Structure formats: structure tokens, C-alpha cells
PDB file of C-alpha atoms and ligand atoms in Angstrom:
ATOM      1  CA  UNK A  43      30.753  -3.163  75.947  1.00 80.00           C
ATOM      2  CA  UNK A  44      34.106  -3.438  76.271  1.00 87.00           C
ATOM      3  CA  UNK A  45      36.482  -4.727  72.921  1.00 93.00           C
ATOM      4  CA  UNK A  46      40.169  -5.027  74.852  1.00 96.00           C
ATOM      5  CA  UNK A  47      41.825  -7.409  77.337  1.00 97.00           C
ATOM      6  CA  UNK A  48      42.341  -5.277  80.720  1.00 96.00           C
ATOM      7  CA  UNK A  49      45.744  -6.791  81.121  1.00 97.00           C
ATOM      8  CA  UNK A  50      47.265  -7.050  77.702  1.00 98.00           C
ATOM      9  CA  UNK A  51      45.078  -4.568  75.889  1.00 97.00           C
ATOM     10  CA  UNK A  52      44.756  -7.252  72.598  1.00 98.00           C
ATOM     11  CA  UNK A  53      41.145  -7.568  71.420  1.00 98.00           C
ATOM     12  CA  UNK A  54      39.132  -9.738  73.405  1.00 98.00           C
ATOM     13  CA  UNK A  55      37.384 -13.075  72.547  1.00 97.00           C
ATOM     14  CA  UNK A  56      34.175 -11.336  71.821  1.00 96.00           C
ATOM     15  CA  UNK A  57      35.916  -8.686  69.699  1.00 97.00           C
ATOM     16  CA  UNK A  58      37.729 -11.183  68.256  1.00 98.00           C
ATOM     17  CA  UNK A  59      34.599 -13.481  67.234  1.00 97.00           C
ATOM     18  CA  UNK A  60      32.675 -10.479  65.603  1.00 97.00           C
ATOM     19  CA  UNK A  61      36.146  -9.841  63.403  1.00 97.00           C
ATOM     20  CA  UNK A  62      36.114 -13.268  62.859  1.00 97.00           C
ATOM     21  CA  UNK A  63      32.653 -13.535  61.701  1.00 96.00           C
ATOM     22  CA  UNK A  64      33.713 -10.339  58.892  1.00 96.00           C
ATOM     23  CA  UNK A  65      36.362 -12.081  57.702  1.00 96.00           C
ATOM     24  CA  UNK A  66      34.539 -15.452  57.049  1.00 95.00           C
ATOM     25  CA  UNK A  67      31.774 -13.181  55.111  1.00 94.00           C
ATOM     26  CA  UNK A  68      34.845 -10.838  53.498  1.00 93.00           C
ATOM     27  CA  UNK A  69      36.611 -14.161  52.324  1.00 93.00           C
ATOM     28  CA  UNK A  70      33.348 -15.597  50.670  1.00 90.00           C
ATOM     29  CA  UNK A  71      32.768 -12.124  49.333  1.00 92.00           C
ATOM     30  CA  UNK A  72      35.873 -11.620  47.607  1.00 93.00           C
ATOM     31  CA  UNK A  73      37.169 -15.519  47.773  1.00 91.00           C
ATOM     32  CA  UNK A  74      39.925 -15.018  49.388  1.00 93.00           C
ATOM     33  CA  UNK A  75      41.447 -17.726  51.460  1.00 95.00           C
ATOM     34  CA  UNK A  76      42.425 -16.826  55.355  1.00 96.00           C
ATOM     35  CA  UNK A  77      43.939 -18.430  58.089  1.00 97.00           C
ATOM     36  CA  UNK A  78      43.627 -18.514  62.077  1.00 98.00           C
ATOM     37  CA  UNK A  79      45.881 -19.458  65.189  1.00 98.00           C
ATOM     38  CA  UNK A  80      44.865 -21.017  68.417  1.00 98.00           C
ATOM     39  CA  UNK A  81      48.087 -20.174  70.624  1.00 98.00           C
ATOM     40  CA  UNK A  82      47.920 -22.194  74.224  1.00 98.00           C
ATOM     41  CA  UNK A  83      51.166 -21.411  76.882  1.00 98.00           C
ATOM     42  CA  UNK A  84      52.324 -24.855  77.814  1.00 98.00           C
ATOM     43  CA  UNK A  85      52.852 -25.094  81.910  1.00 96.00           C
ATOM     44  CA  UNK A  86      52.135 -21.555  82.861  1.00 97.00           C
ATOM     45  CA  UNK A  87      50.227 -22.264  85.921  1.00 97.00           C
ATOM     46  CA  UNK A  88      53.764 -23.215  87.046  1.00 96.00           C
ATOM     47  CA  UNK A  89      54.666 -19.967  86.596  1.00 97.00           C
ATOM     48  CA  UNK A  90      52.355 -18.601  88.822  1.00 97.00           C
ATOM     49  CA  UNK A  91      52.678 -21.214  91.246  1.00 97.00           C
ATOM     50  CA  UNK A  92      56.520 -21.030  91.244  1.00 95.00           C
ATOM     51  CA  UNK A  93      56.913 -17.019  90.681  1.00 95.00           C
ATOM     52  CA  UNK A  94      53.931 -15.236  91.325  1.00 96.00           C
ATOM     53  CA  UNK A  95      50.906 -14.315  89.486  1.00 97.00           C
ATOM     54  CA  UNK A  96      52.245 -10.488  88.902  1.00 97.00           C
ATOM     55  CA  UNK A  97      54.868 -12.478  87.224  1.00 97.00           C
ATOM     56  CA  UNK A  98      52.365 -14.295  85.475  1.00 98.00           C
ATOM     57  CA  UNK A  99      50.746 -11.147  84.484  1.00 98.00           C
ATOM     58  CA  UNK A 100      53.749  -9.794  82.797  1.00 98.00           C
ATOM     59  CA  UNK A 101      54.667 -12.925  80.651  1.00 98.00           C
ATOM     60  CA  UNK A 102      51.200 -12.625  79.523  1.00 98.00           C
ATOM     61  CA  UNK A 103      51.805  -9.134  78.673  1.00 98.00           C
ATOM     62  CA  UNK A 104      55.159 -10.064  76.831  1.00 98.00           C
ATOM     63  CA  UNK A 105      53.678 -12.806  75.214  1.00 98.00           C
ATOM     64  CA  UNK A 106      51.071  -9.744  73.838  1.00 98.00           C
ATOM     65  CA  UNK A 107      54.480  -7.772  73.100  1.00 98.00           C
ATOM     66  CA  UNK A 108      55.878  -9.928  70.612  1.00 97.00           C
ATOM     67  CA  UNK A 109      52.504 -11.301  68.691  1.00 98.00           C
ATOM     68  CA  UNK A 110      51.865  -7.310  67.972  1.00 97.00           C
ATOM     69  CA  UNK A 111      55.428  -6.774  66.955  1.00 97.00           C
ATOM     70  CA  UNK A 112      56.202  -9.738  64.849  1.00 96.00           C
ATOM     71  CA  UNK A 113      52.657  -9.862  63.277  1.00 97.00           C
ATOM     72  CA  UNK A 114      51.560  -7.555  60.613  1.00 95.00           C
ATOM     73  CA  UNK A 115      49.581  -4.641  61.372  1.00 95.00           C
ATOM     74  CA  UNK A 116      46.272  -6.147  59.309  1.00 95.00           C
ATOM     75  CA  UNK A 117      46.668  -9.355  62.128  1.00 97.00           C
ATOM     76  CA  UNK A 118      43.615  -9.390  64.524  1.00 98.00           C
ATOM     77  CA  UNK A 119      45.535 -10.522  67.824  1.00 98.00           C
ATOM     78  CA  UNK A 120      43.352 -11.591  70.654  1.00 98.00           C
ATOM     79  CA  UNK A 121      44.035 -13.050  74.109  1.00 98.00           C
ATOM     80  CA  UNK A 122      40.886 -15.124  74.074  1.00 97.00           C
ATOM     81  CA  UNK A 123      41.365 -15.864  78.037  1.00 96.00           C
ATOM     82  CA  UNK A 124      43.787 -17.242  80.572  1.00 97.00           C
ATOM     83  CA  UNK A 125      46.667 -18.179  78.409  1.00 98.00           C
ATOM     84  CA  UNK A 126      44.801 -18.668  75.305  1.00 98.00           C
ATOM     85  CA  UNK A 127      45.790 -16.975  72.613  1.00 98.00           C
ATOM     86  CA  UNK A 128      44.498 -16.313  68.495  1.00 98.00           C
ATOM     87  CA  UNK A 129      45.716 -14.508  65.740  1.00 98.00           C
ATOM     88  CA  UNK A 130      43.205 -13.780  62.182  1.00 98.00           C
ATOM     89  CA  UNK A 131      45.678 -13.359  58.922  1.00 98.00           C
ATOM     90  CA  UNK A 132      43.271 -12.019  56.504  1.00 97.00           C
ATOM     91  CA  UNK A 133      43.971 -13.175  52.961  1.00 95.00           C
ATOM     92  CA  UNK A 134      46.952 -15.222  53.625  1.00 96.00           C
ATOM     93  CA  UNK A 135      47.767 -18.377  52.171  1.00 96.00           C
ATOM     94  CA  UNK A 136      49.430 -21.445  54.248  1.00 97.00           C
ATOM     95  CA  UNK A 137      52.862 -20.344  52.873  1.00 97.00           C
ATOM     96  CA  UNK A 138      52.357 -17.108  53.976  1.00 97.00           C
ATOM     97  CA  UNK A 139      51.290 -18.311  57.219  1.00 98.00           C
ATOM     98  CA  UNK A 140      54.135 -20.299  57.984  1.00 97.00           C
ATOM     99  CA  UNK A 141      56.866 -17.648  57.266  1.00 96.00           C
ATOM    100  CA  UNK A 142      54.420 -14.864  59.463  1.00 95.00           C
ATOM    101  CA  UNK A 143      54.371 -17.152  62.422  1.00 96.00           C
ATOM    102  CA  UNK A 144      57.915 -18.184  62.356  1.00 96.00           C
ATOM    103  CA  UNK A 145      59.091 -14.502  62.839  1.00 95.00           C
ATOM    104  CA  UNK A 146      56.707 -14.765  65.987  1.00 96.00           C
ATOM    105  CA  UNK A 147      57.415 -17.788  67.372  1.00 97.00           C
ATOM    106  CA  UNK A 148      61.382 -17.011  67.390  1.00 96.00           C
ATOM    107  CA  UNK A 149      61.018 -13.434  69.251  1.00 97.00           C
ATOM    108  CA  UNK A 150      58.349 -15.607  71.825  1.00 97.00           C
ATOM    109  CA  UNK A 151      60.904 -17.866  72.505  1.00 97.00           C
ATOM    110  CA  UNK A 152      63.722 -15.817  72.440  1.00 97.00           C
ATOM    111  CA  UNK A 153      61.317 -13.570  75.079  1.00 97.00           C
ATOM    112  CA  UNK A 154      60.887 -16.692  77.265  1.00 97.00           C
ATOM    113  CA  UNK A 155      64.637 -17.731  77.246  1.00 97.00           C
ATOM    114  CA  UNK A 156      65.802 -14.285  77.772  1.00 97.00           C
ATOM    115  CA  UNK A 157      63.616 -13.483  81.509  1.00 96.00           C
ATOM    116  CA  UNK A 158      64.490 -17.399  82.053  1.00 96.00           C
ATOM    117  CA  UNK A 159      60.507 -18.382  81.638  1.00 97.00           C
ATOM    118  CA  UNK A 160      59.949 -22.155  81.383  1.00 96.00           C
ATOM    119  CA  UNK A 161      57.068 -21.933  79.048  1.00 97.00           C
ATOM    120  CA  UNK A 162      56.890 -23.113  75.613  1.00 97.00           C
ATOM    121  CA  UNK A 163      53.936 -22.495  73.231  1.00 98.00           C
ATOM    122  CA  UNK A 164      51.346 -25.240  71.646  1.00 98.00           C
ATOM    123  CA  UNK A 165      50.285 -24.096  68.223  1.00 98.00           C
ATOM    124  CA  UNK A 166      47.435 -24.715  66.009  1.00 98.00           C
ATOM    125  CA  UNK A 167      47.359 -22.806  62.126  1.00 98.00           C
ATOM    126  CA  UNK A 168      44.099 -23.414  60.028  1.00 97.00           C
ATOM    127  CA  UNK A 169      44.394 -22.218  56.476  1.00 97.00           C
ATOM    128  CA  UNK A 170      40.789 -22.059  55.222  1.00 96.00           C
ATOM    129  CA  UNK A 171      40.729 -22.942  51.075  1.00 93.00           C
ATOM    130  CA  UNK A 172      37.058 -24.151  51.757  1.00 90.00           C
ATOM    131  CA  UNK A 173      35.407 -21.476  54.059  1.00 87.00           C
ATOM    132  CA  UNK A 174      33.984 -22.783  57.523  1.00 76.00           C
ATOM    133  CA  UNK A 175      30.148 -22.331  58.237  1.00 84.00           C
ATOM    134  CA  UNK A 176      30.629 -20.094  60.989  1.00 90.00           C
ATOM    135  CA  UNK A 177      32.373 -18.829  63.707  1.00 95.00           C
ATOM    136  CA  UNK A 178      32.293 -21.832  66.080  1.00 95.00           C
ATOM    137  CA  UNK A 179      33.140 -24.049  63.204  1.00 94.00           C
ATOM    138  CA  UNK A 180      36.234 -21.904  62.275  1.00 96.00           C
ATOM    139  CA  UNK A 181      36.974 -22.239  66.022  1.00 97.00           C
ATOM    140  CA  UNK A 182      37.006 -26.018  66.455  1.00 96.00           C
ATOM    141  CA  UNK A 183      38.766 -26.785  63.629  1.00 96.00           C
ATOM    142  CA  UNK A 184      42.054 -24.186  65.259  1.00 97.00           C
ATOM    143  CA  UNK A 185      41.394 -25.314  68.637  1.00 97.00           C
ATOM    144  CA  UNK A 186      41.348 -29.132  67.752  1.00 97.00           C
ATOM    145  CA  UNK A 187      44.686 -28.650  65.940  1.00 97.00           C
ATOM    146  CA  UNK A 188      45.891 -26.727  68.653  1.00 98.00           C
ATOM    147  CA  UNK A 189      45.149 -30.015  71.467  1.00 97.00           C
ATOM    148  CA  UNK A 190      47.052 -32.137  68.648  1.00 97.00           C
ATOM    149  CA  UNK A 191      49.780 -30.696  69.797  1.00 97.00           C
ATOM    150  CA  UNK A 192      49.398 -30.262  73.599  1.00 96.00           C
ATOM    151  CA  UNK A 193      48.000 -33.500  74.052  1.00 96.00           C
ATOM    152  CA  UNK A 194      51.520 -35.251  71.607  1.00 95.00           C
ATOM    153  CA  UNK A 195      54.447 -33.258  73.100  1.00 91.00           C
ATOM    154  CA  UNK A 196      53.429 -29.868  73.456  1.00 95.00           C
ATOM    155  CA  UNK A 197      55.714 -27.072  72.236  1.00 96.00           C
ATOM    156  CA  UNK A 198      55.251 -27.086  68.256  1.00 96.00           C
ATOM    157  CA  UNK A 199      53.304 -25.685  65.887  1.00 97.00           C
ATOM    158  CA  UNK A 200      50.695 -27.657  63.715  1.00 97.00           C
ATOM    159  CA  UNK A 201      49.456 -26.755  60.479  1.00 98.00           C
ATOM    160  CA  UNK A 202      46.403 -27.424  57.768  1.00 97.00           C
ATOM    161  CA  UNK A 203      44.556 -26.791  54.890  1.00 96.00           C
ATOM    162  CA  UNK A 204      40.901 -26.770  55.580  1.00 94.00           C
ATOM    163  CA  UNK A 205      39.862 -28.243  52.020  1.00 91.00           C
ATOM    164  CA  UNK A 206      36.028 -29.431  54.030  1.00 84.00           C
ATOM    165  CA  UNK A 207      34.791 -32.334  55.637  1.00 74.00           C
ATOM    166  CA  UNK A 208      36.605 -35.581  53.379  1.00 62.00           C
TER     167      UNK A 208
HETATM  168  N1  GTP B  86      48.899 -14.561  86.157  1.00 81.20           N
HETATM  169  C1  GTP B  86      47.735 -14.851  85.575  1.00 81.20           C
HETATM  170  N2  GTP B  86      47.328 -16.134  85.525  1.00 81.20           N
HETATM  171  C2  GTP B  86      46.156 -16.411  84.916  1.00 81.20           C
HETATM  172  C3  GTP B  86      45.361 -15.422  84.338  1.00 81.20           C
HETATM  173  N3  GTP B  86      44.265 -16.026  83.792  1.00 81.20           N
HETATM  174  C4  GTP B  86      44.396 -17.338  84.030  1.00 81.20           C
HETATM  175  N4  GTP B  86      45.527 -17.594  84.715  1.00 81.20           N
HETATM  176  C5  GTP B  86      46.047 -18.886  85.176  1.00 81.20           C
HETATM  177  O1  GTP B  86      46.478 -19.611  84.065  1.00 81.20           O
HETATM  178  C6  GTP B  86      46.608 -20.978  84.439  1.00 81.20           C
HETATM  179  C7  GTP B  86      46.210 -21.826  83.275  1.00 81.20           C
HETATM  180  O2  GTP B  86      46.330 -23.126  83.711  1.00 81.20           O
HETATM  181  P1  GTP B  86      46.264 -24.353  82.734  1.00 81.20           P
HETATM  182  O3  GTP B  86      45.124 -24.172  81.789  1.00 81.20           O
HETATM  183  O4  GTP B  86      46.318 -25.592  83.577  1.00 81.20           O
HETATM  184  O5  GTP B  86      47.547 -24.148  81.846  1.00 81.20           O
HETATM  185  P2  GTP B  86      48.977 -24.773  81.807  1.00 81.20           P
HETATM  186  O6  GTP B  86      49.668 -24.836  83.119  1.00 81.20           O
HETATM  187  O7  GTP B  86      49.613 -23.942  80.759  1.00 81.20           O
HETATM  188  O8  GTP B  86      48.710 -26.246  81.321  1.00 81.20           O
HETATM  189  P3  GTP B  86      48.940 -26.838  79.866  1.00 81.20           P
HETATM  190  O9  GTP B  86      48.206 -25.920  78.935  1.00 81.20           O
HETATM  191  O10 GTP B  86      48.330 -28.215  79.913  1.00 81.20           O
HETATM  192  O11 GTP B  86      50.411 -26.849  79.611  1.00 81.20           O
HETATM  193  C8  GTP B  86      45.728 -21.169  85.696  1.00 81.20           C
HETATM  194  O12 GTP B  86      46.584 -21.402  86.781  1.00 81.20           O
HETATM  195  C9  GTP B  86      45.045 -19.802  85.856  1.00 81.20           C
HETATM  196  O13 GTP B  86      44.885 -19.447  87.204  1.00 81.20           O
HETATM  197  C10 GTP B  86      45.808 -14.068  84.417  1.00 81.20           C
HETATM  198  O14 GTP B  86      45.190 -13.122  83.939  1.00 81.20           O
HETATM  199  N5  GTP B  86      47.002 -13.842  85.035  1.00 81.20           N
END
């Protein structure tokens, strides 16, 4: 079966689930904290309704571009589908998280700006201190974050510590 996105060649959401699943185990193993991003493109369908979906196609592949080349090389980058987006930073801490992602998010938007895109990015950055059960619950807690943002003002990245349910 295959493990890569056809277009961008990033891991693929069910890649990216099975490597998330490891790293839940790895962190309880070794208790390590880790964290996870749920990326979301704000307003590309306009893209591909204003330029073309071959346009589309290549910010998609830019938007690939920069996650691999800002990110570290132990990052697990995925394009989960459409314009979704998610990035695994094995044993990193919130602070660490936060410097990682803002080398990322300035060479996406310096991407954008430069081949006159109008897209901006909606952001969601789980740090785990308290592991999540599983898989799905890793995943709801990132994507939930994530719709904080695109449902406020879009464009901005939102962070937490997952400490548990208070
Ligand atoms: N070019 C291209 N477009 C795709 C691909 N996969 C999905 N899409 C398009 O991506 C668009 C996603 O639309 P929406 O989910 O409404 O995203 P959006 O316009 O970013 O809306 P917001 O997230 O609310 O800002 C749809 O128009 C899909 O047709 C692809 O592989 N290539």
C-alpha cells in the first residue's frame, strides 16, 4: 500500500497515523513529551477557482517545499488531504515547538508573498506533557485547535499544553 502523497510526495495520512501511533507508544516508553501540527491553507479553493488547479497543485507542492526545508529532518511531514496539512516533532517541548515552526511559517509566507498567492495558513500546535489515548484522540485535540483559529480570524498559529482532561 502506498506511504506518499502522489502530488507532494510527503507521507500520507495513513503513513502518518501509523508514525503517529509509534510515537505515542515511544513517548510513554521513554516519557518523553511530543508535539503535533494540524496546518489548514486559508481560501485556497480561491486559488483554484481564480488561477487554476495546476496552479493549485504547485502551491501545494511549495507549501511541501518549505515544511521539509524549514523542519528538521526527524519531523514526520504529512499532507493529510486537500490542503490539510501535519507535522510530528518527536521529543520536543512547547518551546522548542514554537521556535521550529516559526522558521516555517516565515519561509511559507515569504513563499506565498513572493509567487503573489493570497493564502495564509491556520495553525494548530499540541504539546503533549500528558500522553493522549490514541491516535484519534491525539488528532482531535490538533485539529480542534487548528478550527480555533479558522473559525476566529484565520491566519495564526495556536498553541497548548495537553496537561489531560481538567
Ligand atoms: N489544486 C488542487 N486542489 C485541491 C486538491 N485537493 C483538494 N483541492 C481543493 O481544495 C479546496 C479546499 O477547499 P476548502 O476546504 O473550502 O478550503 P479553503 O478555500 O481553504 O477554505 P478555508 O479553509 O475555510 O479557508 C477545494 O476546492 C478542493 O477542490 C489538489 O490535490 N489539488
Amino acid at each position: 500500500m502506498a506511504s506518499t502523497d502522489n502530488l507532494t510526495g510527503l507521507s500520507n495520512s495513513r503513513s502518518f497515523y501509523l508514525d503517529l501511533g509509534n510515537e505515542i507508544l515511544r513517548s510513554i516508553r521513554y516519557k518523553h513529551v511530543f508535539s503535533l501540527s494540524y496546518i489548514d491553507i486559508d481560501n485556497f479553493k480561491s486559488i483554484n477557482d481564480s488561477i487554476g488547479h495546476l496552479k493549485g497543485d504547485e502551491l501545494l507542492i511549495s507549501v511541501a517545499r518549505c515544511l521539509i526545508s524549514s523542519l528538521r529532518k526527524t519531523d514526520i511531514i504529512a499532507r493529510l488531504g486537500g490542503d490539510e496539512f501535519a507535522v510530528i516533532f518527536p521529543e520536543t517541548s512547547q518551546e522548542e515547538v514554537k521556535s521550529a515552526f516559526a522558521k516555517a511559517s516565515e519561509e511559507l509566507k515569504y513563499r506565498m508573498r513572493k509567487n503573489k498567492w493570497q493564502v495564509s495558513f491556520s495553525v494548530g500546535i499540541v504539546t503533549f506533557e500528558t500522553l493522549p489515548m490514541d491516535i484519534k484522540e491525539a488528532m482531535k485535540i490538533a485539529d480542534e485547535l487548528m478550527y480555533s483559529v479558522k473559525n476566529n480570524k484565520k491566519n495564526d498559529v495556536a498553541f497548548k499544553v495537553w496537561q489531560g482532561k481538567a
